[in-house]
PDB file of C-alpha atoms and ligand atoms in Angstrom:
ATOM      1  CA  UNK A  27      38.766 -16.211 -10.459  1.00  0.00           C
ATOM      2  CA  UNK A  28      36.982 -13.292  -8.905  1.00  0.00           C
ATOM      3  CA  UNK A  29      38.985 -10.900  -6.756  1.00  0.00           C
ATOM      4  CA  UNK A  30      37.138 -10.478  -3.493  1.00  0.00           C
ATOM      5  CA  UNK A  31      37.811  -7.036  -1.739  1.00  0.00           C
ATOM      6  CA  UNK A  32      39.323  -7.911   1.670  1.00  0.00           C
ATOM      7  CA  UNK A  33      37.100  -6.196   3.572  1.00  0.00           C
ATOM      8  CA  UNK A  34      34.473  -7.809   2.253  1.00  0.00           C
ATOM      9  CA  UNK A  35      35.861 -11.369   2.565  1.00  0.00           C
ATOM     10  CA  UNK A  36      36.359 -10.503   5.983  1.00  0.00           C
ATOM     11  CA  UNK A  37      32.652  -9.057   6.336  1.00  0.00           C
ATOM     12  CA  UNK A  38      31.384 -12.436   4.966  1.00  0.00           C
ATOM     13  CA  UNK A  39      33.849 -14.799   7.248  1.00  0.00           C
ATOM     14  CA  UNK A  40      32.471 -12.720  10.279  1.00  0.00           C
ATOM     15  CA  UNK A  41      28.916 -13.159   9.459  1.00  0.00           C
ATOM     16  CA  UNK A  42      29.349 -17.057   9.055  1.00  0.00           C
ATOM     17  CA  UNK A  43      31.567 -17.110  12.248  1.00  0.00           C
ATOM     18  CA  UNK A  44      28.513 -15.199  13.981  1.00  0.00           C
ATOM     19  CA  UNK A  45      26.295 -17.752  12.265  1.00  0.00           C
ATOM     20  CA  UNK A  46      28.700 -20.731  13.916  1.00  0.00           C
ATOM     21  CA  UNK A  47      28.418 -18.721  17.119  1.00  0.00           C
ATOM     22  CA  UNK A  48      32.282 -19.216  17.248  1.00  0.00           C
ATOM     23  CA  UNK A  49      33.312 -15.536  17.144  1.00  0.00           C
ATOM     24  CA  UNK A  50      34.430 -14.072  20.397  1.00  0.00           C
ATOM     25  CA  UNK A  51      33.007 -10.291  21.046  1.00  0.00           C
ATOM     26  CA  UNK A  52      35.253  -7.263  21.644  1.00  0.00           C
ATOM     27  CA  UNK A  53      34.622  -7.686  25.377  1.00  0.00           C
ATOM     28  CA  UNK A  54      35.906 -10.883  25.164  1.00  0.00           C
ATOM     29  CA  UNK A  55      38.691 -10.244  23.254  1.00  0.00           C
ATOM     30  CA  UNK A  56      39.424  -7.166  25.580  1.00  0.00           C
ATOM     31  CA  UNK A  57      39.542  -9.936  28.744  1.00  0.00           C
ATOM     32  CA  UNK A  58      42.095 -12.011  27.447  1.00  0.00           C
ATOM     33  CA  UNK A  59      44.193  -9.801  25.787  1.00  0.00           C
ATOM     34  CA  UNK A  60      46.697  -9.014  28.069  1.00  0.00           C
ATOM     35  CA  UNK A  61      47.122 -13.166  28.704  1.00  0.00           C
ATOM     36  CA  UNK A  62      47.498 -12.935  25.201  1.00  0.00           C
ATOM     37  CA  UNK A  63      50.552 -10.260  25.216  1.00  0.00           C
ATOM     38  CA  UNK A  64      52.259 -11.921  27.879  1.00  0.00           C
ATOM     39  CA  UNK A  65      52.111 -15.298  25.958  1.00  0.00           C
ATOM     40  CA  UNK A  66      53.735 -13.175  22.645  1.00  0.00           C
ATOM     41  CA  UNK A  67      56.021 -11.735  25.038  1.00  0.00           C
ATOM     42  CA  UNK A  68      57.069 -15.135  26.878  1.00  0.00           C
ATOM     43  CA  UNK A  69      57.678 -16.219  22.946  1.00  0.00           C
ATOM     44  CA  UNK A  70      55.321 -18.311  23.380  1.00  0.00           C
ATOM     45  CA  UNK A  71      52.524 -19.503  20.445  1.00  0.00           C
ATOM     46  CA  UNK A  72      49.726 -16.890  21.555  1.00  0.00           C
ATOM     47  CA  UNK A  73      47.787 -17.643  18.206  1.00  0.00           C
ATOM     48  CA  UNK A  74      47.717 -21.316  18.935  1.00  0.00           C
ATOM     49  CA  UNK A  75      46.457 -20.680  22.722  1.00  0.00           C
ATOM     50  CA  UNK A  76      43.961 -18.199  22.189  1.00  0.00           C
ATOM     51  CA  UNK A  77      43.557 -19.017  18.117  1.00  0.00           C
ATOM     52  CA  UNK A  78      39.835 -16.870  18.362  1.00  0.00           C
ATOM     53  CA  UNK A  79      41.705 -14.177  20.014  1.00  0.00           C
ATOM     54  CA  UNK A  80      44.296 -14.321  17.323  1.00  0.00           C
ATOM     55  CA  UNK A  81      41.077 -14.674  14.775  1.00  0.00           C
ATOM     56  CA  UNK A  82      39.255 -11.265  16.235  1.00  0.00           C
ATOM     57  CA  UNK A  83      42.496  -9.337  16.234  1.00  0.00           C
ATOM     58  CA  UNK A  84      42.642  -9.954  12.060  1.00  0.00           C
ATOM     59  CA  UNK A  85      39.000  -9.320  11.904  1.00  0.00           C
ATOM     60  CA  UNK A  86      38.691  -6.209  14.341  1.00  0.00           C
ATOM     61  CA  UNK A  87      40.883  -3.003  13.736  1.00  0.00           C
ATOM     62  CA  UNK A  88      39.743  -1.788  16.970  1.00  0.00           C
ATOM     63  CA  UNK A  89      40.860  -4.508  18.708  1.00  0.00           C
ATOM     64  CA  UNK A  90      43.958  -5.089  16.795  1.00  0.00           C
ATOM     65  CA  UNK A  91      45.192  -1.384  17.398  1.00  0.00           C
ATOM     66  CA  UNK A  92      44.713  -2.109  21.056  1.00  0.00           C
ATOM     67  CA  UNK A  93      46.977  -5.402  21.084  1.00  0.00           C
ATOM     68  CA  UNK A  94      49.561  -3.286  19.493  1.00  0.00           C
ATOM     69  CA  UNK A  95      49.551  -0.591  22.203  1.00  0.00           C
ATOM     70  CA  UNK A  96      49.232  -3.093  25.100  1.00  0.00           C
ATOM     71  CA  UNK A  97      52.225  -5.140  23.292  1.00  0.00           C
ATOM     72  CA  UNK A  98      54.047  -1.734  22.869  1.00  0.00           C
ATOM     73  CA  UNK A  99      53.430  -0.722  26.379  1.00  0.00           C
ATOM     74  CA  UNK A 100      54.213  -4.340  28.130  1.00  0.00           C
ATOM     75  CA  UNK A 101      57.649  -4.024  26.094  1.00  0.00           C
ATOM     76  CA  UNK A 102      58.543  -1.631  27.003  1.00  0.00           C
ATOM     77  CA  UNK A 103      58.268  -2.273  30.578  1.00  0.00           C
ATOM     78  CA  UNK A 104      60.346  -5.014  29.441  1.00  0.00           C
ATOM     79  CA  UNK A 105      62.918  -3.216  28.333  1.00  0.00           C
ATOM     80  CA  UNK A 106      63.216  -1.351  31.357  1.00  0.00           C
ATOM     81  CA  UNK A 107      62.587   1.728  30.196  1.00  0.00           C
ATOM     82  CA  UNK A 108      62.455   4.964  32.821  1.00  0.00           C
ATOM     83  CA  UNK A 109      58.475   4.496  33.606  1.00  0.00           C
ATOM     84  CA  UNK A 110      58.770   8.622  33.140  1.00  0.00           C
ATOM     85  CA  UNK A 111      60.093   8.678  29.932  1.00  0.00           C
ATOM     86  CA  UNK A 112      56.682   7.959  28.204  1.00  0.00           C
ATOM     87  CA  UNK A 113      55.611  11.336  27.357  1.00  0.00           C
TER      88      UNK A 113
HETATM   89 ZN1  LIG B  29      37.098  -6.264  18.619  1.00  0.00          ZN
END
């Protein structure tokens, strides 16, 4: 069995997605992303509620890098952190 680099497996499931017209675009990804967080944060199944969100997050390191800062931020508002202390 042929390893496949990741990247490239990733490269050819985005191209058949685009094919499918079932991907979702970084703007739309960026529009429901904080929905997203708030679902994660509720504990609730984010994946399964937005499951092309979750999809474009594996896919796009862009977008994935800004889900982690927005679910960094939102927590710690959550934790009720001094909103100063962020410096
Ligand atoms: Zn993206």
């Amino acid at each position: 069995m042929a390893r496949i680099q990741s990247d490239t497996l990733k490269k050819l499931l985005r191209r058949a997605l685009n094919t499918r017209g079932e991907e979702i675009g970084c703007e739309t990804c960026f529009e429901s992303l904080d929905r997203f967080v708030e679902l994660e944060l509720d504990g609730k199944d984010a994946a399964q509620a937005y499951p092309l969100i979750q999809y474009h997050l594996e896919l796009c390191t862009g977008c994935a890098d800004e889900y982690q800062a927005l679910l960094a931020a939102l927590n710690e508002l959550q934790d009720g952190a001094a909103p100063d202390s962020a410096s």
